[in-house]
Coordinates of C-alpha atoms and ligand atoms in Angstrom, one line a residue:
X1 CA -42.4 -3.3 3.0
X2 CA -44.2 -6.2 4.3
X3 CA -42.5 -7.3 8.0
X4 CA -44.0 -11.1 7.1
X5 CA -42.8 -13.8 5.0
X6 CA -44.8 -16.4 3.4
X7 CA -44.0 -19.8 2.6
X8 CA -45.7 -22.6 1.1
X9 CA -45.1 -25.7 1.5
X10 CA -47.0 -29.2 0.5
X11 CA -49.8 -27.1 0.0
X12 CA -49.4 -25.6 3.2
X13 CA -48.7 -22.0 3.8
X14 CA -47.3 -20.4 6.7
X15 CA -46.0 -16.8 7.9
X16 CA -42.8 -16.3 9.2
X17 CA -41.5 -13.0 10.7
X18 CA -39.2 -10.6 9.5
X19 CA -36.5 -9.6 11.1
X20 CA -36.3 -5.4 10.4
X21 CA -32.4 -4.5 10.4
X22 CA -30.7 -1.2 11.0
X23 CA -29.0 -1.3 7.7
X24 CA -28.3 -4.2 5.1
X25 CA -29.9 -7.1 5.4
X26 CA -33.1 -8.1 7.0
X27 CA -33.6 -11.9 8.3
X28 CA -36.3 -14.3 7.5
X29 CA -37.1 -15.8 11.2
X30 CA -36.9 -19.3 10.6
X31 CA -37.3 -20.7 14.1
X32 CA -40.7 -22.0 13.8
X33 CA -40.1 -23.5 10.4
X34 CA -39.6 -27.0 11.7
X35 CA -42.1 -27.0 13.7
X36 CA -45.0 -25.6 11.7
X37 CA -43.6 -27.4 8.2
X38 CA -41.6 -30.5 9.7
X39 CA -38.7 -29.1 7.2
X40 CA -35.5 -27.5 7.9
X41 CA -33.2 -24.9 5.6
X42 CA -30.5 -25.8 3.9
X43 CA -27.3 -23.4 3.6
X44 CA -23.8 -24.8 3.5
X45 CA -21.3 -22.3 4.3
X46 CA -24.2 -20.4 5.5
X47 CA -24.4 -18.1 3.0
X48 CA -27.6 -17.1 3.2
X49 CA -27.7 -17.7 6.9
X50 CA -28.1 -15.4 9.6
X51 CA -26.6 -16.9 13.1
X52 CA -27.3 -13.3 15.0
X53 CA -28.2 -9.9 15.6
X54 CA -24.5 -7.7 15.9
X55 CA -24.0 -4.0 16.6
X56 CA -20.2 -4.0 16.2
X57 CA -19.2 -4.0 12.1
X58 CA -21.7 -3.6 8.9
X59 CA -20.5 -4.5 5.9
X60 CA -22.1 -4.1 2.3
X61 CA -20.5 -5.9 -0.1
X62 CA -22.1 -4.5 -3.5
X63 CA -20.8 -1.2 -2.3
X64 CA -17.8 -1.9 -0.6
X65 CA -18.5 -0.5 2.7
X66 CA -16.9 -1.4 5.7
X67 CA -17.9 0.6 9.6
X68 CA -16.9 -0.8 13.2
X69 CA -19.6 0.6 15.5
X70 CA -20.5 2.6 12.5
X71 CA -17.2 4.6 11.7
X72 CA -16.1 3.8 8.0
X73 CA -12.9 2.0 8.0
X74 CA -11.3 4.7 5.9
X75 CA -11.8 7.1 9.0
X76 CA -10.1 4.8 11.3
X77 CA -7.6 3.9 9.2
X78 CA -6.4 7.4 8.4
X79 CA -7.1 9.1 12.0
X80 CA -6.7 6.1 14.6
X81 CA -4.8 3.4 16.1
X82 CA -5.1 0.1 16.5
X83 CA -5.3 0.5 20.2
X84 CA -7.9 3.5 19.6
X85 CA -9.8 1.2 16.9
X86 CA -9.6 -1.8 19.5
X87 CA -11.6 0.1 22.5
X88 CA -14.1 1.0 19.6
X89 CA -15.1 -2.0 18.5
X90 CA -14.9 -4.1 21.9
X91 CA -16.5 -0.8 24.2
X92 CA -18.8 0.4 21.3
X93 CA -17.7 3.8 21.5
X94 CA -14.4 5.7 20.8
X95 CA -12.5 6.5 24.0
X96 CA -12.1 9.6 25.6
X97 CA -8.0 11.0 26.2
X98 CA -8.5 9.9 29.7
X99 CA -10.0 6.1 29.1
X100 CA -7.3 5.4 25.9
X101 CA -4.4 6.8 28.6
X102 CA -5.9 4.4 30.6
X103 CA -6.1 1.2 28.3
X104 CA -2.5 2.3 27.0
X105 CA -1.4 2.0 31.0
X106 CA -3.4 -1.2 31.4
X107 CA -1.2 -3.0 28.0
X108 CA 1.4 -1.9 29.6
X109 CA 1.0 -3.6 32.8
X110 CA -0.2 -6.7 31.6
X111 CA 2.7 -6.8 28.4
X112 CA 4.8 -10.0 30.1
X113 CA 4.1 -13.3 30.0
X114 CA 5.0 -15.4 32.3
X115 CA 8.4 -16.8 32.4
X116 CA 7.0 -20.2 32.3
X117 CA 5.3 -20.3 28.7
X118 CA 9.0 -19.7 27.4
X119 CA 9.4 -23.4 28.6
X120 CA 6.5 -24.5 26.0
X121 CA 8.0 -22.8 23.1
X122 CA 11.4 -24.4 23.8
X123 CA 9.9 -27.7 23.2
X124 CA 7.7 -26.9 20.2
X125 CA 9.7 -28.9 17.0
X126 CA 11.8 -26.0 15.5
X127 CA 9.3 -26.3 11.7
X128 CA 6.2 -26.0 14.3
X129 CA 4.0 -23.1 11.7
X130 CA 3.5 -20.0 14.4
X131 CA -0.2 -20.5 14.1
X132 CA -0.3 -23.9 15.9
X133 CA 1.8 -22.6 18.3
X134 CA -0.2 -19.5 18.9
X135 CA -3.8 -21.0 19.1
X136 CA -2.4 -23.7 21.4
X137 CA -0.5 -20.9 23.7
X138 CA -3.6 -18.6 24.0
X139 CA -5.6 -21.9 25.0
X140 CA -2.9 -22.3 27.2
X141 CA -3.1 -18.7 29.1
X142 CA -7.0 -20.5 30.5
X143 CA -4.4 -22.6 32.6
X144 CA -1.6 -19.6 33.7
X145 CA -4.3 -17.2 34.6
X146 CA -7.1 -19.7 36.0
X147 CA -9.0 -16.7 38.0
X148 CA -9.5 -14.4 34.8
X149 CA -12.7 -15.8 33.6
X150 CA -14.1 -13.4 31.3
X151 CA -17.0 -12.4 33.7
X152 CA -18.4 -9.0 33.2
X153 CA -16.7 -7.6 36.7
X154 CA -13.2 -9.2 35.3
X155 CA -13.7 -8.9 31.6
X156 CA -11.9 -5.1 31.2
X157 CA -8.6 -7.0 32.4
X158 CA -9.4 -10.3 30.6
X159 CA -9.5 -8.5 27.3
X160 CA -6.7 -5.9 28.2
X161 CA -4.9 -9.1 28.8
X162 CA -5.4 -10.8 25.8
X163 CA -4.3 -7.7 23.5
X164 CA -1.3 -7.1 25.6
X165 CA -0.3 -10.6 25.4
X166 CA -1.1 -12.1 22.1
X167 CA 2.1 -9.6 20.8
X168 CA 4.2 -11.1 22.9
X169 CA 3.6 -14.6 22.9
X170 CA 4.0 -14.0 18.9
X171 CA 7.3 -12.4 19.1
X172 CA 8.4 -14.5 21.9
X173 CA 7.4 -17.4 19.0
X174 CA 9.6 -15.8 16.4
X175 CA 12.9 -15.6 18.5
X176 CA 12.9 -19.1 20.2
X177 CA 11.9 -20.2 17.0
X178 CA 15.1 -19.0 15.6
X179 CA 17.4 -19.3 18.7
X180 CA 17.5 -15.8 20.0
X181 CA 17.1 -14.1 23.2
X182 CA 13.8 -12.9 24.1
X183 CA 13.0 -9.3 23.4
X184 CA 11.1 -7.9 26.5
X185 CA 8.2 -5.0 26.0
X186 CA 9.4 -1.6 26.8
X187 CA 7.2 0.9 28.9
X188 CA 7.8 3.7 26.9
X189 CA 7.2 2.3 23.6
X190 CA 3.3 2.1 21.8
X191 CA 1.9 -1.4 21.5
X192 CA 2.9 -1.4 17.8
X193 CA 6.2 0.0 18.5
X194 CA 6.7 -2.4 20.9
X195 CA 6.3 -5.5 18.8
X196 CA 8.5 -4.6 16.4
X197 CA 11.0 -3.9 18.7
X198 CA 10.5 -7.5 20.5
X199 CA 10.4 -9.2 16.8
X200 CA 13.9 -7.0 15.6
X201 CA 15.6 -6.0 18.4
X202 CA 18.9 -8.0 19.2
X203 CA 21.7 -7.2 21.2
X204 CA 24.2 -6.9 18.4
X205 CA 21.6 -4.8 16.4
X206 CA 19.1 -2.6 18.2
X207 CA 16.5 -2.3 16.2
X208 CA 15.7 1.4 14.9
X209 CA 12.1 2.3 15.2
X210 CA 10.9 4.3 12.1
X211 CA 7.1 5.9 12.8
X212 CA 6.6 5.3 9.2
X213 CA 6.7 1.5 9.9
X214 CA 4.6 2.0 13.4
X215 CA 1.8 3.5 11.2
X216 CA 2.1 1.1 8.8
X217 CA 1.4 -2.0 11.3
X218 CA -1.4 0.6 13.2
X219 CA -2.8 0.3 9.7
X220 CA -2.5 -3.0 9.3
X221 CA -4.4 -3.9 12.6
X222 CA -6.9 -1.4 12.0
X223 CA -8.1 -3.2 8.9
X224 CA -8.0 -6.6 10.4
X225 CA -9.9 -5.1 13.6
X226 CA -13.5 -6.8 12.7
X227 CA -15.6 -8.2 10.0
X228 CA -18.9 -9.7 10.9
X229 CA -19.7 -13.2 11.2
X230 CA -16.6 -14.5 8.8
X231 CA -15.3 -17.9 9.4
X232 CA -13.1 -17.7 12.6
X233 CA -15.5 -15.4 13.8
X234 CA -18.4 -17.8 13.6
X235 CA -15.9 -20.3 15.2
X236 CA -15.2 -17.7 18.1
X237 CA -19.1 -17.9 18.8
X238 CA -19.9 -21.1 18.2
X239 CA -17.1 -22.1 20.7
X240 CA -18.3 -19.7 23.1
X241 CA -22.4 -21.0 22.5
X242 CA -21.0 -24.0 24.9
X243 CA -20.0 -21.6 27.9
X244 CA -16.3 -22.3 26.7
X245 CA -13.9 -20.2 28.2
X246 CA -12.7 -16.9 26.4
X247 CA -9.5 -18.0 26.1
X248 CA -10.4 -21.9 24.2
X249 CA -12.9 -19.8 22.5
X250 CA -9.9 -17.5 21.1
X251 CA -7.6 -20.4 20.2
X252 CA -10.5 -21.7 18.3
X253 CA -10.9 -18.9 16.1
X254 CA -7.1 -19.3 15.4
X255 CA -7.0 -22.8 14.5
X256 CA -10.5 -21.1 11.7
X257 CA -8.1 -18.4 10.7
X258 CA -4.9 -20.4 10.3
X259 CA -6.8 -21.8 6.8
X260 CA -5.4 -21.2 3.1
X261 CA -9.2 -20.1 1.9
X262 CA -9.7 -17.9 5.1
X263 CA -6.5 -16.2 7.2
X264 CA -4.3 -18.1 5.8
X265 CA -4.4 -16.7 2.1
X266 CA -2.0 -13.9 2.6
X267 CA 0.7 -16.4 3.4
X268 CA -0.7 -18.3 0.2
X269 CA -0.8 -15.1 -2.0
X270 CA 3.4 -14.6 -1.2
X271 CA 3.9 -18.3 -1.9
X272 CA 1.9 -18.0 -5.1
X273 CA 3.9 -14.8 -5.8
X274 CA 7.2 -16.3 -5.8
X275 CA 6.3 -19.3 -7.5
X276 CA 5.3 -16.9 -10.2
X277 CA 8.4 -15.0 -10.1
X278 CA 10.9 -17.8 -9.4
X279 CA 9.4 -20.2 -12.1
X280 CA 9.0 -16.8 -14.7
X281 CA 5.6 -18.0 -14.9
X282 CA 3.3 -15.9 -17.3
X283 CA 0.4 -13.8 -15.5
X284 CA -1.6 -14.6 -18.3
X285 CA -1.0 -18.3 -17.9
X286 CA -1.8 -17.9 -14.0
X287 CA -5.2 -16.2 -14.7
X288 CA -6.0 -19.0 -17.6
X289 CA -5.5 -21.7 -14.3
X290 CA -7.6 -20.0 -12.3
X291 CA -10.3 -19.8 -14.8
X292 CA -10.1 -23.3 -15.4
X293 CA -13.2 -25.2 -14.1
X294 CA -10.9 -28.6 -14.1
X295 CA -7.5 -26.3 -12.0
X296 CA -7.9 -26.9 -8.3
X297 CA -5.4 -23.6 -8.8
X298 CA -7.6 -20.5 -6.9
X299 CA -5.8 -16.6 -7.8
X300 CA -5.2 -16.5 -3.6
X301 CA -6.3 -12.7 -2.1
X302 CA -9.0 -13.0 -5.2
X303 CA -12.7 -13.2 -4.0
X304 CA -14.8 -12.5 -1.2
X305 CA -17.8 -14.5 0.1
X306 CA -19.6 -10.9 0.8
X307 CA -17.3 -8.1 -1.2
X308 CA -18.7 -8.5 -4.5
X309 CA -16.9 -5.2 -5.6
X310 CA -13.2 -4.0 -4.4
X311 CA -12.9 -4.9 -0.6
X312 CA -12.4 -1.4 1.2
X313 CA -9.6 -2.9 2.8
X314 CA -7.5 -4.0 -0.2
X315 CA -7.8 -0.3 -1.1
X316 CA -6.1 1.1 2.0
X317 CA -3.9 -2.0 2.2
X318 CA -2.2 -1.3 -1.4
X319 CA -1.6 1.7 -0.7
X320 CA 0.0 0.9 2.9
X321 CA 2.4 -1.5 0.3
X322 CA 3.3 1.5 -1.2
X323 CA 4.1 3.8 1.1
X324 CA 6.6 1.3 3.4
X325 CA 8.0 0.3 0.1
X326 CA 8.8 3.9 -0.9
X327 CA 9.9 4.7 2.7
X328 CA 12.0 1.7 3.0
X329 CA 13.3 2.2 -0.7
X330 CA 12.7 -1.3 -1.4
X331 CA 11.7 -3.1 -4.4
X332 CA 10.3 -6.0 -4.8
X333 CA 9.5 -7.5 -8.1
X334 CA 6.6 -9.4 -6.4
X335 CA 4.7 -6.3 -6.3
X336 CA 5.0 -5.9 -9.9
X337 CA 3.6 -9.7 -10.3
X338 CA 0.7 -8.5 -8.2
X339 CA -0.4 -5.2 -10.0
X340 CA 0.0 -6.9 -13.4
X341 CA -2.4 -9.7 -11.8
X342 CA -5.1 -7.0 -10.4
X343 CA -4.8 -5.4 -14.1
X344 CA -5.8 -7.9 -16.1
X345 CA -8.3 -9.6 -13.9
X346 CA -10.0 -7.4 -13.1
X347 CA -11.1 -6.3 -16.6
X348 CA -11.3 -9.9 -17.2
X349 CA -14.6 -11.3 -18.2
X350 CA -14.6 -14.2 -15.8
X351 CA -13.2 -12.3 -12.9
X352 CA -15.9 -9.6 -13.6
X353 CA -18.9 -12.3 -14.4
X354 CA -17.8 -13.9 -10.9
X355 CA -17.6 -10.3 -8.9
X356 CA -13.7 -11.3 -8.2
X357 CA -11.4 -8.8 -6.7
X358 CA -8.7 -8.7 -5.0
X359 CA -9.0 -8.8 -1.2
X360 CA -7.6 -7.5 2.0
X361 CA -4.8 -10.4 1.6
X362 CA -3.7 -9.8 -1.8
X363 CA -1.5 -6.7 -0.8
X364 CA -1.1 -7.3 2.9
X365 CA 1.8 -10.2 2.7
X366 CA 4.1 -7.7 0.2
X367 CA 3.6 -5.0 2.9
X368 CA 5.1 -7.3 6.0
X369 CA 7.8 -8.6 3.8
X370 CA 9.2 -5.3 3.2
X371 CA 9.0 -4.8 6.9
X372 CA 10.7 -8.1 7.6
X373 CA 7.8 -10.1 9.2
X374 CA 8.9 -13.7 8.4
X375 CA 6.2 -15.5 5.7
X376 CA 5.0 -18.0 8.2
X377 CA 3.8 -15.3 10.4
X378 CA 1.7 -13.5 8.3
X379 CA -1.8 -15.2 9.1
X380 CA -0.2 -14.3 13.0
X381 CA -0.3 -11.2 12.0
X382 CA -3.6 -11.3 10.9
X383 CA -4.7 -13.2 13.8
X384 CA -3.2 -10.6 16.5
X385 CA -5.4 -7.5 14.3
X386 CA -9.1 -9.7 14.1
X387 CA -8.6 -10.5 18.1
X388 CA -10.5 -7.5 20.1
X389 CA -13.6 -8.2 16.8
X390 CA -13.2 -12.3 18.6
X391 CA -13.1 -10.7 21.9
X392 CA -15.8 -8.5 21.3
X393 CA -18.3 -10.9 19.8
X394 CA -17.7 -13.6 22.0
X395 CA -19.0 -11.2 24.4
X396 CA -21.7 -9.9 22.2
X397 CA -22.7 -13.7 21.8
X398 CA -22.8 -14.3 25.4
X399 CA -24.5 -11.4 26.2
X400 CA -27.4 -12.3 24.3
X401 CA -30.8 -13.6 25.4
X402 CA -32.0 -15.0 21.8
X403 CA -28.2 -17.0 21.6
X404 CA -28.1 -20.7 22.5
X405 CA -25.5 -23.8 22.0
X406 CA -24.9 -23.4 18.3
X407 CA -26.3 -27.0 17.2
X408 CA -26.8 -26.8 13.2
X409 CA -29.4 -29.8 11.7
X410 CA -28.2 -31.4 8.2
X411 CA -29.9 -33.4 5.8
X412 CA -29.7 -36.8 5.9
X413 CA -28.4 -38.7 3.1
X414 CA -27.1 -41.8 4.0
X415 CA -28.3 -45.7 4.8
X416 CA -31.7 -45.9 5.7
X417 CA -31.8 -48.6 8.5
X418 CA -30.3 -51.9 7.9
X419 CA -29.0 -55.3 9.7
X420 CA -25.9 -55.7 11.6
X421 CA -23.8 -58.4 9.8
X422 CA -21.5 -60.9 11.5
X423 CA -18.4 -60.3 10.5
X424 CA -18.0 -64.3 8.9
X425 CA -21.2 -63.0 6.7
X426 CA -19.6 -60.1 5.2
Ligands
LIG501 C1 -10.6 -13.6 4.2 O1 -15.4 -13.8 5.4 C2 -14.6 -12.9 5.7 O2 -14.9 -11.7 6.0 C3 -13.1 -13.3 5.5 C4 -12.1 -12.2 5.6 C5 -12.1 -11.6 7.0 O3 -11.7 -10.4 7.2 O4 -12.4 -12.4 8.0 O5 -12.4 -11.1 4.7 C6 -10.7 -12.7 5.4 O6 -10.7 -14.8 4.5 C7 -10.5 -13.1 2.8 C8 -10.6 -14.3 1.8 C9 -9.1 -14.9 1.7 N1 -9.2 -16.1 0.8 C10 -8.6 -16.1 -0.4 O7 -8.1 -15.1 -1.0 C11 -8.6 -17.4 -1.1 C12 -9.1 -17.3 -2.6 N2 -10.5 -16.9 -2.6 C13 -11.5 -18.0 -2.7 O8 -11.1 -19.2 -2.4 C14 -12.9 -17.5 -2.5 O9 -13.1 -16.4 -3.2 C15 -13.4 -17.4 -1.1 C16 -13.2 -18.6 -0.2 C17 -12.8 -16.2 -0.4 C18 -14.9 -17.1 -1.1 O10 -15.5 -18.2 -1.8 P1 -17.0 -18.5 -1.8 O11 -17.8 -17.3 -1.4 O12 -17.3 -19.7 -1.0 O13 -17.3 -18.7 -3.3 P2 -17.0 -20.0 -4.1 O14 -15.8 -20.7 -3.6 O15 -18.3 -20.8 -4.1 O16 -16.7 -19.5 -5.6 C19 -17.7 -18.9 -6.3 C20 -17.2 -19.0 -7.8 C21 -16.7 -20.3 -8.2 O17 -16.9 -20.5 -9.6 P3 -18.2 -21.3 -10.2 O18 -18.0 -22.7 -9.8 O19 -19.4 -20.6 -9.5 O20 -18.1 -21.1 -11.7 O21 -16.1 -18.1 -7.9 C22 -14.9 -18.8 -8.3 C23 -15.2 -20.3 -7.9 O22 -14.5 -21.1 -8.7 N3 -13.9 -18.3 -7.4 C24 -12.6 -18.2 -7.9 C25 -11.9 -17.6 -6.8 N4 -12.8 -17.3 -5.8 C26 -14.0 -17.8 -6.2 N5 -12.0 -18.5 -9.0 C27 -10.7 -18.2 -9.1 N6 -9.9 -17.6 -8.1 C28 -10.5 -17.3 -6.9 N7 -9.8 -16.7 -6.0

């Protein structure tokens, strides 16, 4: 296989490197292009655009495949934690007994925040959505813990920091936001058991921790751990490409997550679910909007910009759904709505001719209703799982000697130049 690519252009042809990968794809080096044919690429949504090299997840999305640091994500999901899965994909390497023990300790510590931020989520409006509250809290920890810059001698406690926290600032969130006390973290509980005990339990109601449920959310986070250079992701980087701070890099990311087409689809997917349901919409109907070139109307948790087969996730993540639904007895006729959706598109010409399946959002939103997470905190949700794969490419980003400012070029298609006219001559 040839390790040069050729290129001609107005007559002109020149060589440009190849960039050999461990696995997947390998990158046409483009940064002479300019310079050696006075043209730039063009990629929107960057597609077909490599910003990096990255050791932490590999993802082939003709095959479905999903590793962090190489470990298939059905090997995490059924053996680890999320804690576990977390020091994997930000260290490199699974911990031993004595360094998880360690991190588990260090959560621990760092599990409070301080008294003061409560005074911020008082005066948030009561409708604020937890995701502008969340991405504007993180930026706000930059100003609570001004000596944690995320330099390598501090970074360990920085990220420790941010894992610990970002569960309680969302909890916090959920009861200020509906007049409750605050829920503090408990020592002896896990760092999943402990959010859902801060997000459910109330004075007149302690909460009753089932370990089905724990799993469930380990699961949960697991899957949402890491997934290349995805939108928010790219965001995390790009934010970090200016020598931002770890913590405006973070908030960033969420503000990328927080949207409909991104994160934000498995609060979409529920919406669009119990429009279905409460309208007695037909499936069929649905699947003929979203078919339709002149609908706006998208089938949400349908379609990946890299899956182009069954996203690995959306495997484990349906049947998560099922087992808290069984365990918790539940039904919910929304979960009926979204099976008979899967089934028919996806022997659906259109869905097939498109590579459209469903993705790690389509079942995920069913799941944390069962277990009582509130709607509007499902991209939260999200958002607390995806930060040690921010965390851990910000670092990667900043850590490498071929990464500089992230300054895209575009191509050009406005005025050429023209006069200024008075405004009496317009
Ligand atoms: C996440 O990147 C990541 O890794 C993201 C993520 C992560 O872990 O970080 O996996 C998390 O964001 C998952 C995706 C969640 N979003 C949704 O479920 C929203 C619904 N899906 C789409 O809007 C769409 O599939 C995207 C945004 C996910 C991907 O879109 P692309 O790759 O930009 O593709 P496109 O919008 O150009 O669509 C290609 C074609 C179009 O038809 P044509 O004009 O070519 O005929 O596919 C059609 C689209 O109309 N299409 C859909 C569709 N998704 C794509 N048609 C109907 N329903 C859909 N959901």
């Amino acid at each position: 296989m040839s390790n040069v690519a050729t290129l001609t252009v107005n007559g002109q042809t020149i060589e440009l490197p190849i960039i050999e990968s461990v696995e997947g794809d390998r990158g046409i080096d483009i940064r002479q292009l300019r310079q050696k044919t006075g043209c730039i690429t063009y990629d929107p949504g960057y597609g077909n655009t490599g910003s990096c090299k990255s050791a932490i997840a590999y993802m082939d999305g003709e095959k479905g495949i999903l590793r962090y640091r190489g470990i298939p994500i059905e090997d995490l999901a059924t053996h680890s934690s999320f804690v576990e899965t977390a020091y994997l994909v930000i260290n490199g390497e699974l911990p031993t007994r004595e360094q998880l023990n360690r991190t588990s300790v260090q959560l621990n510590d760092h599990s409070l925040v301080h008294e003061d931020m409560q005074i911020f989520y008082q005066n948030f409006p009561r409708a604020s959505h937890p995701m502008g509250i969340l991405s504007a809290m993180v930026n706000a920890l930059r100003s609570f813990y001004p000596e944690l810059i995320a330099s390598d001698k501090d970074f360990e406690e920085v990220y420790v920091r941010l894992i610990s926290k970002i569960r309680t600032m969302a909890s916090v969130s959920y009861k200020i936001s509906r007049g409750h006390k605050v829920e503090y973290p408990r020592p002896d509980y896990t760092y999943c058991a402990n959010f859902l005990n801060m997000m459910f339990n109330t004075p007149v109601k302690p909460y009753i921790l089932r370990k089905e449920l724990v799993r469930a959310l380990n699961v949960f986070w697991i899957l949402h751990a890491d997934h290349e250079q995805n939108c928010s992701t790219a965001v995390v980087r790009s934010v970090g490409s200016a020598q931002t701070n770890i913590y405006a890099s973070i908030s960033a990311g969420i503000s990328a997550l927080w949207g409909d087409l991104h994160g934000g689809a498995n609060q979409a997917v529920i919406q669009m679910l119990i429009d279905i349901h409460e309208k007695g919409v037909k499936v069929k109907d649905v699947i003929k909007r979203a078919k339709d070139k002149n609908d706006p109307f998208r089938l949400m948790g349908f379609g990946h910009r890299v899956y182009k087969t069954y996203d690995p996730r959306a495997k484990i993540m349906k049947k998560n759904c099922h087992d808290v639904l069984d365990r918790l007895n539940y039904e919910d006729p929304l979960l009926d709505i979204a099976m008979e959706l899967e089934q028919i598109a996806i022997s659906d010409p259109y869905f097939i001719d498109h590579n459209l399946y469903p993705n790690v959002d389509f079942y995920s939103g069913i799941m944390l209703r069962a277990m009582g997470i509130p709607t509007n905190m499902f991209t939260v949700m999200f958002a607390i799982g995806r930060l040690p794969g921010w965390i851990a490419q910000w670092r990667e980003n900043m850590q490498d000697a071929e990464q500089r400012l992230t300054r895209p070029r575009q191509v050009y298609s406005g005025y050429t130049e023209r006069p200024y006219i008075p405004i009496d001559e317009r």
